[in-house]
Amino acid sequence: MSTTTEATMTPPTLSEPHPSLHIYNTLSKKKEPFQTVKKGKVGIYLCGPTVYDKAHIGHMVGPVIFDCMKRYLVYCGYDVSWVVNITDVDDKLINKANERGITMLDVAEENIQDYNDNLAALGVDTIDHFPRATDCMDEIIALIESLVEQGFAYASEGDVYFDVTKDANYGKLSNRSLDAMQGEGGGGASKKRGAADFALWKSAKEGEPSWESPWGAGRPGWHIECSAMSRKLLGETFDIHGGGLDLVFPHHENEIAQSECCHNAPMVTYWAHNGLLRRDAAAGKIGGKSERGEAEGVAGDSPEAQASGKMSRSKGAGGLADLIGNQGGERIRFFLLRTHYRSTVMFSEPAIEEAAVGLETFYRLFKRFNRISKGEFYALTAPTERGGGMLTDDSIPVLKAAGVCRQKFLQAMDDDFNTGGAIAELFELAKIANKYCDENDLEGAGNADVAALATLELVMTSIKELSNVLGLFLEAPKASGGDDLLDAVMPLVIELRTAARSAKDFATADAIRDQLTPLGVAIEDRGGQAEWSGGGEGTLEGVMQLLIELRQQARENKDFATSDKIRDGLAAAGVKLEDRAGGAEWSRS
């Protein structure tokens, strides 16, 4: 019988390491210099969703992170091929199809569309391949056949199992011994030689979708799908394999065993695992066990079980489309990138709203630049390569300071893609740009200084260059959340706030500001005037509710002038108010 050991495997000859880029490898438990299997090329595989239901924010953590990784690697000069698989055959898919009285394919197609729509909303648009398990059956069966022929797997009553005792390195990713591993339960347990053996092929049950194979009709196990799809698109050995921390065991451990035993070569150079989402420190991570954990035998006290209270459908995680509608895609992306990808992310809508306050720093700066330059920040042509930076003149203090920020940004990204550190440098660049505008009075008399304007444009172009590496500020946000009515009613809100401040009614003025902030709307006081920015899907409803509350408060205080002002202002904007027993309701007139 065949066995495999580290000593028998033939490692690939890697290219020269990048001069500064390092990546943390879960396998070695340390940061390593970045070297590629093929010079100048990078292959990335990220485990994608099992499409039996709508996506939630937990499904976006990996795609946002690896989209950012790819953008940076391309910026550094690499040709990157990124694969995200789709698991479209699974017990949960079959059960969902039976519940709804439709086919498994229909369930999959519906949820794949939802997944893709959410990716687009969060700016994840660099994925090169979306292989589906059902489209790769020939490759999956061929890989299983090879493992059986080499003695690493065995058939048993129509099923096929991987014999973990044949892999001397089994457990090397998760640092587990065979004695500490718990195998799959259920009806398959009696068919296996050992408790930790795992299924490569499962015999068909009556009425279930199935494919013909040398072992009879059936369908693949979860782990073999990824080994086959990654080999098909990236080769036997590739550069980066990603996924959530909860996938280290059993999924990625089993992928390694299958692929390396079959090919007698390392499967992946770097294993990169992102941290998961927690709702708050007391409640633990959002959701329960990994969606596969129980079926695949994750021990209840294992690190993966402790880490697998991740965002999951089984614990009532909500649909992502609704969250995007409330918060907007760029806010959610910014929120996810503020934290280093290996860290736990504390999730809540208020946390996203807090991140949105930071985004407004940039949106206000972009508007300021537009006023000063009479141009458009989003139309600036920024370098797309690492060596193309424009901050080369150290004799100009502001450019020297901005150049230091740019270098620190690159250092952060070189240090295991530290997006949190990189974003901190973007804030510093924004601070430098605003200070330069103030010191040179570029919104006043200094606007005639052509050299100063050119210098400001260089700083702003650098902000665009670096933010684009993170997939941020690629296009202007919809200032009104896609609804012209918001543009029409916000001047009324600003007028009410200004009147409250003039009357020294700071409680009302502060209440207006505090209710606008969670809606993603910021008010900036400039030269005796106030301007607003931000907003997104759901903002209009919140602003309308604020105006209704202000009108009700004015009526209770017998301030009929203010009450009438709100009614008349809304009417002018095309809004009809109707007073009912339960409170006022609004509609478009």
Coordinates of C-alpha atoms in Angstrom, one line a residue:
M1 CA 0.0 0.0 0.0
S2 CA 1.2 3.5 -0.8
T3 CA 1.9 6.0 1.9
T4 CA 3.2 9.6 1.6
T5 CA 5.6 11.6 3.8
E6 CA 7.1 15.0 3.6
A7 CA 10.4 13.4 2.6
T8 CA 8.9 11.6 -0.5
M9 CA 7.2 14.7 -1.9
T10 CA 8.9 16.7 -4.6
P11 CA 8.7 20.4 -3.7
P12 CA 8.4 22.9 -6.6
T13 CA 11.2 25.3 -7.5
L14 CA 9.9 28.7 -6.4
S15 CA 10.8 32.1 -8.0
E16 CA 12.9 34.6 -6.3
P17 CA 11.1 36.2 -3.3
H18 CA 9.5 39.6 -3.6
P19 CA 11.9 42.1 -2.1
S20 CA 9.5 43.3 0.6
L21 CA 6.2 41.3 0.6
H22 CA 5.5 38.8 3.3
I23 CA 2.5 36.6 3.9
Y24 CA 1.4 34.6 7.0
N25 CA 1.3 30.9 6.3
T26 CA -1.1 28.9 8.5
L27 CA 0.9 25.8 7.7
S28 CA 4.2 27.1 9.1
K29 CA 2.5 29.5 11.7
K30 CA 4.7 32.4 10.6
K31 CA 5.1 35.1 8.1
E32 CA 7.2 34.1 5.0
P33 CA 8.7 35.9 2.1
F34 CA 6.4 35.8 -0.9
Q35 CA 7.6 33.5 -3.7
T36 CA 5.6 32.1 -6.5
V37 CA 5.5 28.7 -8.2
K38 CA 5.7 30.4 -11.6
K39 CA 7.7 33.6 -12.1
G40 CA 5.5 36.6 -12.2
K41 CA 2.3 34.6 -11.8
V42 CA 0.0 33.9 -8.8
G43 CA -2.7 31.4 -8.5
I44 CA -5.3 31.9 -5.7
Y45 CA -8.1 29.6 -4.7
L46 CA -10.8 30.7 -2.2
C47 CA -13.5 28.4 -0.9
G48 CA -16.8 29.8 -1.9
P49 CA -20.4 29.3 -0.8
T50 CA -22.7 26.3 -0.6
V51 CA -25.6 27.9 -2.4
Y52 CA -28.6 26.6 -0.6
D53 CA -29.8 29.9 0.7
K54 CA -29.2 33.7 0.4
A55 CA -25.8 35.1 1.3
H56 CA -25.1 36.9 4.6
I57 CA -22.2 39.2 5.5
G58 CA -20.1 36.3 6.7
H59 CA -19.9 35.1 3.1
M60 CA -18.4 38.4 2.0
V61 CA -15.4 38.5 4.4
G62 CA -13.2 36.2 2.3
P63 CA -14.1 37.7 -1.1
V64 CA -13.5 41.3 0.1
I65 CA -10.2 40.4 1.6
F66 CA -8.9 38.3 -1.3
D67 CA -10.2 40.9 -3.8
C68 CA -8.0 43.3 -2.0
M69 CA -5.1 40.9 -2.0
K70 CA -5.4 40.3 -5.7
R71 CA -5.6 44.1 -6.4
Y72 CA -2.4 44.6 -4.5
L73 CA -0.6 41.7 -6.1
V74 CA -1.5 43.0 -9.6
Y75 CA -0.4 46.5 -8.4
C76 CA 3.0 44.9 -7.5
G77 CA 3.3 43.5 -11.0
Y78 CA 2.0 39.9 -10.8
D79 CA -0.4 38.2 -13.2
V80 CA -3.0 36.8 -10.9
S81 CA -5.6 34.1 -11.5
W82 CA -8.2 33.9 -8.8
V83 CA -10.7 31.0 -8.4
V84 CA -13.8 31.0 -6.1
N85 CA -15.7 27.7 -6.2
I86 CA -19.4 27.2 -6.0
T87 CA -20.7 24.1 -4.1
D88 CA -24.0 23.4 -5.9
V89 CA -24.6 19.8 -4.8
D90 CA -25.0 19.1 -1.2
D91 CA -27.5 17.7 1.4
K92 CA -28.7 21.2 2.3
L93 CA -29.4 22.0 -1.4
I94 CA -31.3 18.8 -1.8
N95 CA -33.3 19.4 1.3
K96 CA -34.1 22.9 0.3
A97 CA -35.2 21.8 -3.1
N98 CA -37.5 19.2 -1.6
E99 CA -39.0 21.7 0.8
R100 CA -39.8 24.2 -2.0
G101 CA -40.8 21.6 -4.6
I102 CA -38.2 22.8 -7.1
T103 CA -35.0 21.3 -8.5
M104 CA -31.6 21.5 -6.8
L105 CA -30.4 23.4 -9.9
D106 CA -33.2 26.0 -9.4
V107 CA -32.2 26.5 -5.8
A108 CA -28.5 26.9 -6.8
E109 CA -29.2 29.3 -9.7
E110 CA -31.3 31.6 -7.5
N111 CA -28.7 31.8 -4.7
I112 CA -25.8 32.1 -7.1
Q113 CA -27.4 35.2 -8.6
D114 CA -27.9 36.6 -5.1
Y115 CA -24.3 35.9 -4.2
N116 CA -23.0 37.6 -7.4
D117 CA -25.3 40.6 -6.9
N118 CA -23.8 41.0 -3.4
L119 CA -20.3 40.7 -4.6
A120 CA -20.9 43.4 -7.1
A121 CA -22.4 45.7 -4.5
L122 CA -19.2 45.3 -2.3
G123 CA -16.9 46.0 -5.3
V124 CA -15.6 42.4 -5.6
D125 CA -15.1 42.3 -9.3
T126 CA -11.7 40.6 -9.8
I127 CA -12.6 36.9 -9.6
D128 CA -11.5 35.1 -12.7
H129 CA -13.2 31.7 -12.4
F130 CA -16.4 30.5 -10.6
P131 CA -16.3 26.7 -11.1
R132 CA -19.3 24.7 -10.0
A133 CA -19.0 21.2 -8.6
T134 CA -21.7 19.9 -10.9
D135 CA -19.6 21.1 -13.9
C136 CA -16.5 19.3 -12.7
M137 CA -17.7 15.7 -12.2
D138 CA -15.3 14.2 -14.7
E139 CA -12.3 15.8 -12.9
I140 CA -13.6 14.8 -9.5
I141 CA -14.1 11.2 -10.4
A142 CA -10.7 11.0 -12.1
L143 CA -9.0 12.3 -8.9
I144 CA -10.9 9.8 -6.8
E145 CA -9.9 7.0 -9.2
S146 CA -6.2 8.0 -8.9
L147 CA -6.4 7.9 -5.1
V148 CA -8.0 4.4 -5.1
E149 CA -5.4 3.1 -7.6
Q150 CA -2.5 4.4 -5.5
G151 CA -4.0 2.8 -2.3
F152 CA -4.9 6.0 -0.5
A153 CA -8.6 5.4 -0.8
Y154 CA -11.0 2.4 -0.7
A155 CA -14.5 1.6 -1.9
S156 CA -17.1 0.3 0.5
E157 CA -20.7 -0.5 -0.4
G158 CA -20.9 2.2 -3.1
D159 CA -19.0 4.8 -1.1
V160 CA -15.4 5.7 -1.4
Y161 CA -13.3 6.9 1.6
F162 CA -9.9 8.3 2.1
D163 CA -7.7 6.3 4.4
V164 CA -6.0 8.8 6.7
T165 CA -3.6 6.3 8.0
K166 CA -1.9 6.2 4.6
D167 CA -0.9 9.9 5.0
A168 CA 1.9 10.2 7.5
N169 CA 1.4 14.0 7.4
Y170 CA -2.3 14.0 8.1
G171 CA -3.1 16.7 10.7
K172 CA -0.1 19.0 9.8
L173 CA -2.2 22.1 9.0
S174 CA -4.4 21.9 12.2
N175 CA -1.7 20.3 14.4
R176 CA -3.9 17.4 15.2
S177 CA -3.1 13.8 15.9
L178 CA -5.3 11.0 14.6
D179 CA -6.2 10.1 18.1
A180 CA -7.7 13.6 18.6
M181 CA -9.8 13.5 15.5
Q182 CA -13.5 12.7 15.4
G183 CA -14.8 11.1 12.2
E184 CA -18.1 11.5 10.4
G185 CA -21.1 10.0 12.1
G186 CA -24.3 8.8 10.6
G187 CA -24.9 5.8 8.3
G188 CA -21.4 6.0 6.8
A189 CA -19.5 5.1 10.0
S190 CA -20.0 1.4 9.7
K191 CA -18.6 1.4 6.1
K192 CA -15.2 2.9 7.1
R193 CA -12.0 1.3 8.2
G194 CA -11.2 4.1 10.6
A195 CA -13.2 6.7 12.4
A196 CA -11.2 9.6 10.9
D197 CA -11.5 8.4 7.3
F198 CA -13.6 10.8 5.2
A199 CA -15.9 10.4 2.2
L200 CA -14.7 11.1 -1.3
W201 CA -17.8 9.6 -3.0
K202 CA -21.3 9.0 -1.5
S203 CA -23.6 6.4 -3.0
A204 CA -27.0 7.8 -4.2
K205 CA -30.1 7.7 -2.1
E206 CA -33.4 7.2 -3.8
G207 CA -34.7 10.3 -5.4
E208 CA -31.5 12.3 -5.0
P209 CA -29.5 13.8 -7.8
S210 CA -26.6 11.5 -8.8
W211 CA -23.8 10.9 -11.3
E212 CA -22.5 7.6 -12.7
S213 CA -19.1 6.5 -11.4
P214 CA -16.9 3.3 -11.3
W215 CA -18.5 2.8 -7.8
G216 CA -22.1 3.2 -8.9
A217 CA -24.4 6.2 -8.9
G218 CA -23.6 8.9 -6.4
R219 CA -22.2 12.3 -5.7
P220 CA -18.9 13.7 -4.4
G221 CA -17.9 14.5 -0.9
W222 CA -17.3 18.1 0.0
H223 CA -13.5 18.0 0.2
I224 CA -12.7 16.3 -3.0
E225 CA -14.6 19.0 -5.0
C226 CA -12.1 21.7 -4.1
S227 CA -9.1 19.5 -4.8
A228 CA -10.4 18.7 -8.2
M229 CA -11.4 22.2 -9.1
S230 CA -8.2 23.8 -7.9
R231 CA -6.1 21.3 -9.9
K232 CA -8.2 21.9 -13.0
L233 CA -7.8 25.6 -13.0
L234 CA -4.5 26.3 -11.1
G235 CA -2.5 23.1 -11.4
E236 CA -1.2 20.5 -8.9
T237 CA 0.7 23.1 -6.9
F238 CA -0.3 26.7 -6.7
D239 CA 0.4 29.8 -4.6
I240 CA -2.3 30.8 -2.1
H241 CA -5.3 28.9 -0.8
G242 CA -7.7 31.0 1.3
G243 CA -10.8 30.5 3.5
G244 CA -12.2 31.2 6.9
L245 CA -10.5 30.0 10.0
D246 CA -13.3 27.5 10.5
L247 CA -12.2 25.6 7.4
V248 CA -8.7 24.7 8.7
F249 CA -10.2 21.4 9.9
P250 CA -11.6 19.3 8.5
H251 CA -11.9 20.8 5.0
H252 CA -8.5 22.2 4.3
E253 CA -6.7 19.4 6.2
N254 CA -8.5 16.9 4.0
E255 CA -7.8 18.9 0.8
I256 CA -4.1 18.7 1.6
A257 CA -4.3 15.0 2.2
Q258 CA -6.1 14.2 -1.0
S259 CA -4.1 16.5 -3.3
E260 CA -0.6 15.8 -1.9
C261 CA -1.1 12.0 -1.7
C262 CA -2.4 12.0 -5.3
H263 CA 0.3 14.2 -6.8
N264 CA 3.2 13.5 -4.4
A265 CA 3.8 17.3 -4.3
P266 CA 2.8 20.2 -2.1
M267 CA -0.7 21.4 -2.9
V268 CA -0.2 25.0 -1.9
T269 CA 2.7 27.3 -0.9
Y270 CA 0.7 29.6 1.4
W271 CA -2.4 28.8 3.4
A272 CA -4.1 32.1 4.2
H273 CA -7.1 32.1 6.7
N274 CA -9.2 35.1 7.6
G275 CA -10.7 35.7 11.0
L276 CA -14.5 35.3 11.4
L277 CA -17.3 37.7 12.5
R278 CA -18.5 38.0 16.1
R279 CA -21.7 39.8 16.9
D280 CA -20.2 41.0 20.2
A281 CA -17.8 39.8 22.9
A282 CA -20.5 38.4 25.1
A283 CA -22.5 36.6 22.5
G284 CA -19.6 35.0 20.6
K285 CA -19.2 34.8 16.9
I286 CA -22.3 35.3 14.8
G287 CA -24.0 31.9 14.2
G288 CA -23.2 28.5 15.5
K289 CA -21.0 25.7 14.3
S290 CA -19.5 25.7 10.8
E291 CA -22.2 24.8 8.4
R292 CA -20.2 21.6 7.7
G293 CA -18.8 21.2 11.2
E294 CA -21.3 18.7 12.6
A295 CA -21.5 16.6 9.5
E296 CA -17.8 16.5 9.1
G297 CA -17.0 15.6 12.7
V298 CA -15.6 18.8 14.3
A299 CA -15.1 18.1 17.9
G300 CA -17.1 20.4 20.2
D301 CA -14.0 21.5 22.2
S302 CA -11.7 21.9 19.2
P303 CA -10.3 25.3 18.1
E304 CA -12.4 25.1 15.0
A305 CA -15.6 24.5 17.0
Q306 CA -14.7 27.4 19.2
A307 CA -14.1 29.5 16.2
S308 CA -17.1 28.3 14.3
G309 CA -19.7 30.3 16.0
K310 CA -19.3 32.3 12.8
M311 CA -22.0 34.1 10.9
S312 CA -24.1 31.2 9.6
R313 CA -27.6 30.7 8.3
S314 CA -28.3 28.1 10.9
K315 CA -28.2 30.8 13.6
G316 CA -30.5 33.2 11.8
A317 CA -28.0 35.4 10.0
G318 CA -29.9 37.8 7.9
G319 CA -29.8 38.3 4.2
L320 CA -27.0 40.4 3.0
A321 CA -29.1 42.2 0.3
D322 CA -31.1 43.9 3.1
L323 CA -27.9 45.0 4.9
I324 CA -26.5 46.4 1.7
G325 CA -29.8 48.2 1.1
N326 CA -29.5 49.8 4.6
Q327 CA -25.8 50.5 4.7
G328 CA -24.4 50.6 1.1
G329 CA -21.7 48.4 -0.3
E330 CA -18.7 50.7 0.1
R331 CA -19.5 51.2 3.9
I332 CA -19.5 47.4 4.4
R333 CA -16.3 46.9 2.4
F334 CA -14.6 49.8 4.3
F335 CA -15.8 48.3 7.6
L336 CA -14.3 44.8 6.8
L337 CA -10.9 46.3 5.6
R338 CA -10.4 48.4 8.7
T339 CA -9.3 45.3 10.6
H340 CA -6.4 43.0 9.7
Y341 CA -7.8 40.0 7.8
R342 CA -6.6 37.5 10.4
S343 CA -8.3 39.3 13.2
T344 CA -11.8 38.7 14.5
V345 CA -14.3 41.3 13.3
M346 CA -16.8 42.6 15.8
F347 CA -20.0 43.0 13.7
S348 CA -23.0 45.2 14.2
E349 CA -24.8 47.7 12.2
P350 CA -23.7 50.5 14.5
A351 CA -20.1 49.4 13.9
I352 CA -20.7 49.8 10.2
E353 CA -22.3 53.2 10.8
E354 CA -19.2 54.2 12.8
A355 CA -17.0 53.2 9.8
A356 CA -19.3 55.3 7.6
V357 CA -18.3 58.4 9.7
G358 CA -14.7 57.7 8.7
L359 CA -15.7 57.5 5.0
E360 CA -17.3 60.9 5.2
T361 CA -13.8 62.3 5.9
F362 CA -12.9 61.3 2.4
Y363 CA -16.2 62.2 0.7
R364 CA -16.0 65.7 2.2
L365 CA -12.3 66.0 1.0
F366 CA -13.3 64.9 -2.5
K367 CA -16.1 67.5 -2.6
R368 CA -13.6 70.1 -1.4
F369 CA -11.1 69.2 -4.1
N370 CA -13.9 69.4 -6.7
R371 CA -14.8 72.9 -5.6
I372 CA -11.2 74.0 -5.6
S373 CA -10.1 72.4 -8.9
K374 CA -13.4 72.6 -10.7
G375 CA -12.6 69.0 -11.6
E376 CA -13.7 65.6 -10.3
F377 CA -11.7 63.4 -7.9
Y378 CA -13.1 60.2 -9.4
A379 CA -11.9 61.3 -12.8
L380 CA -8.2 61.6 -11.8
T381 CA -5.9 59.2 -13.6
A382 CA -3.9 57.4 -11.0
P383 CA -0.9 55.1 -11.4
T384 CA -1.8 51.4 -11.5
E385 CA 1.6 50.0 -10.8
R386 CA 3.7 50.1 -7.6
G387 CA 6.6 51.9 -9.4
G388 CA 4.4 54.6 -10.9
G389 CA 4.0 56.8 -7.8
M390 CA 3.9 60.6 -8.5
L391 CA 5.2 61.9 -5.2
T392 CA 8.8 62.3 -6.3
D393 CA 9.6 65.9 -5.3
D394 CA 10.9 66.0 -1.7
S395 CA 11.7 69.7 -2.0
I396 CA 8.0 70.5 -1.5
P397 CA 7.1 69.8 2.1
V398 CA 3.6 68.6 1.5
L399 CA 4.7 66.2 -1.2
K400 CA 7.5 64.9 1.0
A401 CA 5.0 64.3 3.8
A402 CA 2.5 62.6 1.4
G403 CA 5.4 60.5 0.1
V404 CA 6.1 59.2 3.6
C405 CA 2.5 58.2 4.0
R406 CA 2.6 56.4 0.6
Q407 CA 5.6 54.5 1.7
K408 CA 4.0 53.5 5.0
F409 CA 0.9 52.4 3.1
L410 CA 3.1 50.0 1.0
Q411 CA 4.9 48.8 4.1
A412 CA 1.6 47.9 5.7
M413 CA 0.4 46.0 2.7
D414 CA 3.7 44.3 2.3
D415 CA 3.3 43.1 5.9
D416 CA 0.8 40.3 5.3
F417 CA -1.7 42.6 3.6
N418 CA -2.4 44.8 6.6
T419 CA -5.3 46.8 5.3
G420 CA -6.0 48.4 8.7
G421 CA -2.6 50.0 8.7
A422 CA -2.9 51.0 5.1
I423 CA -6.3 52.7 5.8
A424 CA -4.7 54.6 8.6
E425 CA -2.2 56.1 6.1
L426 CA -5.1 57.1 3.9
F427 CA -6.5 59.1 6.7
E428 CA -3.2 60.7 7.3
L429 CA -3.0 61.7 3.6
A430 CA -6.5 63.2 3.8
K431 CA -5.4 65.2 6.9
I432 CA -2.3 66.4 4.9
A433 CA -4.5 67.4 1.9
N434 CA -7.0 69.4 4.1
K435 CA -4.2 71.2 6.0
Y436 CA -2.6 72.1 2.7
C437 CA -5.9 73.6 1.4
D438 CA -6.2 75.6 4.7
E439 CA -2.7 76.9 4.8
N440 CA -2.8 78.0 1.1
D441 CA -6.4 79.3 1.3
L442 CA -7.2 77.3 -1.8
E443 CA -10.9 78.0 -1.4
G444 CA -10.2 81.7 -1.3
A445 CA -7.5 84.0 -2.6
G446 CA -5.1 81.1 -3.0
N447 CA -7.2 79.5 -5.7
A448 CA -5.3 81.5 -8.3
D449 CA -2.0 79.8 -7.3
V450 CA -1.6 77.4 -10.2
A451 CA 1.5 75.7 -8.7
A452 CA -0.4 75.1 -5.4
L453 CA -3.4 73.6 -7.3
A454 CA -1.0 71.3 -9.2
T455 CA 0.6 70.2 -5.9
L456 CA -2.8 69.5 -4.4
E457 CA -3.8 67.4 -7.4
L458 CA -0.6 65.3 -7.0
V459 CA -1.6 64.5 -3.3
M460 CA -5.2 63.7 -4.3
T461 CA -4.0 61.5 -7.2
S462 CA -1.9 59.6 -4.7
I463 CA -5.0 59.1 -2.5
K464 CA -6.8 57.7 -5.5
E465 CA -3.9 55.5 -6.4
L466 CA -3.7 53.9 -3.0
S467 CA -7.4 53.7 -2.2
N468 CA -8.0 52.0 -5.6
V469 CA -5.6 49.3 -4.4
L470 CA -8.1 48.6 -1.6
G471 CA -11.0 48.7 -4.0
L472 CA -12.3 51.9 -2.4
F473 CA -13.5 55.2 -4.0
L474 CA -13.7 53.6 -7.5
E475 CA -16.8 55.6 -8.3
A476 CA -18.7 58.4 -6.7
P477 CA -21.4 57.4 -4.2
K478 CA -24.9 58.2 -4.9
A479 CA -25.3 61.3 -2.9
S480 CA -29.0 60.9 -2.5
G481 CA -29.2 57.2 -2.1
G482 CA -30.6 56.9 -5.6
D483 CA -33.6 59.1 -4.8
D484 CA -34.0 62.7 -6.0
L485 CA -36.5 63.3 -3.2
L486 CA -33.7 63.1 -0.6
D487 CA -32.0 66.0 -2.4
A488 CA -35.3 68.0 -2.2
V489 CA -35.9 67.5 1.5
M490 CA -32.4 67.8 3.0
P491 CA -32.3 71.6 2.6
L492 CA -35.4 71.7 4.9
V493 CA -33.5 69.6 7.5
I494 CA -30.5 71.9 7.3
E495 CA -32.8 74.9 7.6
L496 CA -34.4 73.5 10.7
R497 CA -31.0 72.8 12.3
T498 CA -29.7 76.3 11.5
A499 CA -32.9 77.8 13.0
A500 CA -32.5 75.7 16.1
R501 CA -28.8 76.8 16.5
S502 CA -29.7 80.4 16.0
A503 CA -32.4 80.1 18.7
K504 CA -29.8 78.4 21.0
D505 CA -32.0 75.3 21.0
F506 CA -28.9 73.1 20.9
A507 CA -30.8 70.0 22.1
T508 CA -32.9 70.0 18.8
A509 CA -29.8 70.9 16.7
D510 CA -27.8 68.0 18.3
A511 CA -30.8 65.6 17.9
I512 CA -31.0 66.3 14.2
R513 CA -27.3 65.6 13.8
D514 CA -27.4 62.5 16.0
Q515 CA -30.3 61.1 14.0
L516 CA -28.6 61.8 10.6
T517 CA -25.3 60.1 11.5
P518 CA -26.7 56.5 11.6
L519 CA -28.3 57.2 8.3
G520 CA -24.9 57.9 6.7
V521 CA -25.6 61.6 6.3
A522 CA -23.0 64.1 7.5
I523 CA -23.5 67.9 7.8
E524 CA -20.5 70.2 7.4
D525 CA -20.6 73.8 8.5
R526 CA -18.6 76.0 6.1
G527 CA -18.4 79.8 6.0
G528 CA -21.7 80.3 7.7
Q529 CA -23.4 77.7 5.5
A530 CA -24.0 74.0 6.0
E531 CA -23.6 71.3 3.4
W532 CA -24.7 67.7 3.6
S533 CA -23.2 64.5 2.1
G534 CA -23.6 60.8 2.2
G535 CA -26.7 58.7 2.3
G536 CA -27.7 55.4 0.8
E537 CA -30.5 53.0 0.4
G538 CA -32.9 53.5 3.3
T539 CA -31.7 57.1 4.1
L540 CA -34.8 58.8 2.7
E541 CA -37.1 56.9 4.9
G542 CA -35.0 57.8 8.0
V543 CA -34.9 61.5 7.0
M544 CA -38.7 61.5 6.5
Q545 CA -39.2 60.0 9.9
L546 CA -37.0 62.7 11.4
L547 CA -39.0 65.5 9.8
I548 CA -42.3 63.9 11.0
E549 CA -40.9 63.7 14.6
L550 CA -39.7 67.4 14.4
R551 CA -43.1 68.5 13.2
Q552 CA -44.8 66.5 16.0
Q553 CA -42.5 68.0 18.6
A554 CA -43.2 71.5 17.2
R555 CA -46.9 71.0 17.4
E556 CA -46.7 69.7 21.0
N557 CA -44.7 72.9 21.9
K558 CA -47.3 75.0 20.1
D559 CA -44.6 76.2 17.7
F560 CA -47.0 76.3 14.8
A561 CA -44.7 78.4 12.7
T562 CA -42.1 75.5 12.6
S563 CA -44.8 72.9 12.2
D564 CA -46.2 74.8 9.2
K565 CA -42.7 75.3 7.8
I566 CA -42.1 71.6 7.7
R567 CA -45.5 70.8 6.2
D568 CA -45.1 73.5 3.5
G569 CA -41.5 72.6 2.8
L570 CA -42.5 69.0 2.3
A571 CA -45.4 69.9 0.1
A572 CA -43.0 72.0 -2.1
A573 CA -40.7 69.0 -2.3
G574 CA -43.6 66.8 -3.5
V575 CA -44.5 65.1 -0.2
K576 CA -48.0 64.8 1.2
L577 CA -48.4 64.4 5.0
E578 CA -51.5 62.7 6.4
D579 CA -52.2 62.7 10.1
R580 CA -53.6 59.5 11.5
A581 CA -54.4 58.2 14.9
G582 CA -51.1 56.3 15.1
G583 CA -49.1 59.3 13.8
A584 CA -48.4 61.1 10.5
E585 CA -47.7 59.2 7.4
W586 CA -46.0 60.5 4.2
S587 CA -46.4 59.8 0.5
R588 CA -45.3 61.3 -2.7
S589 CA -47.9 63.8 -4.0

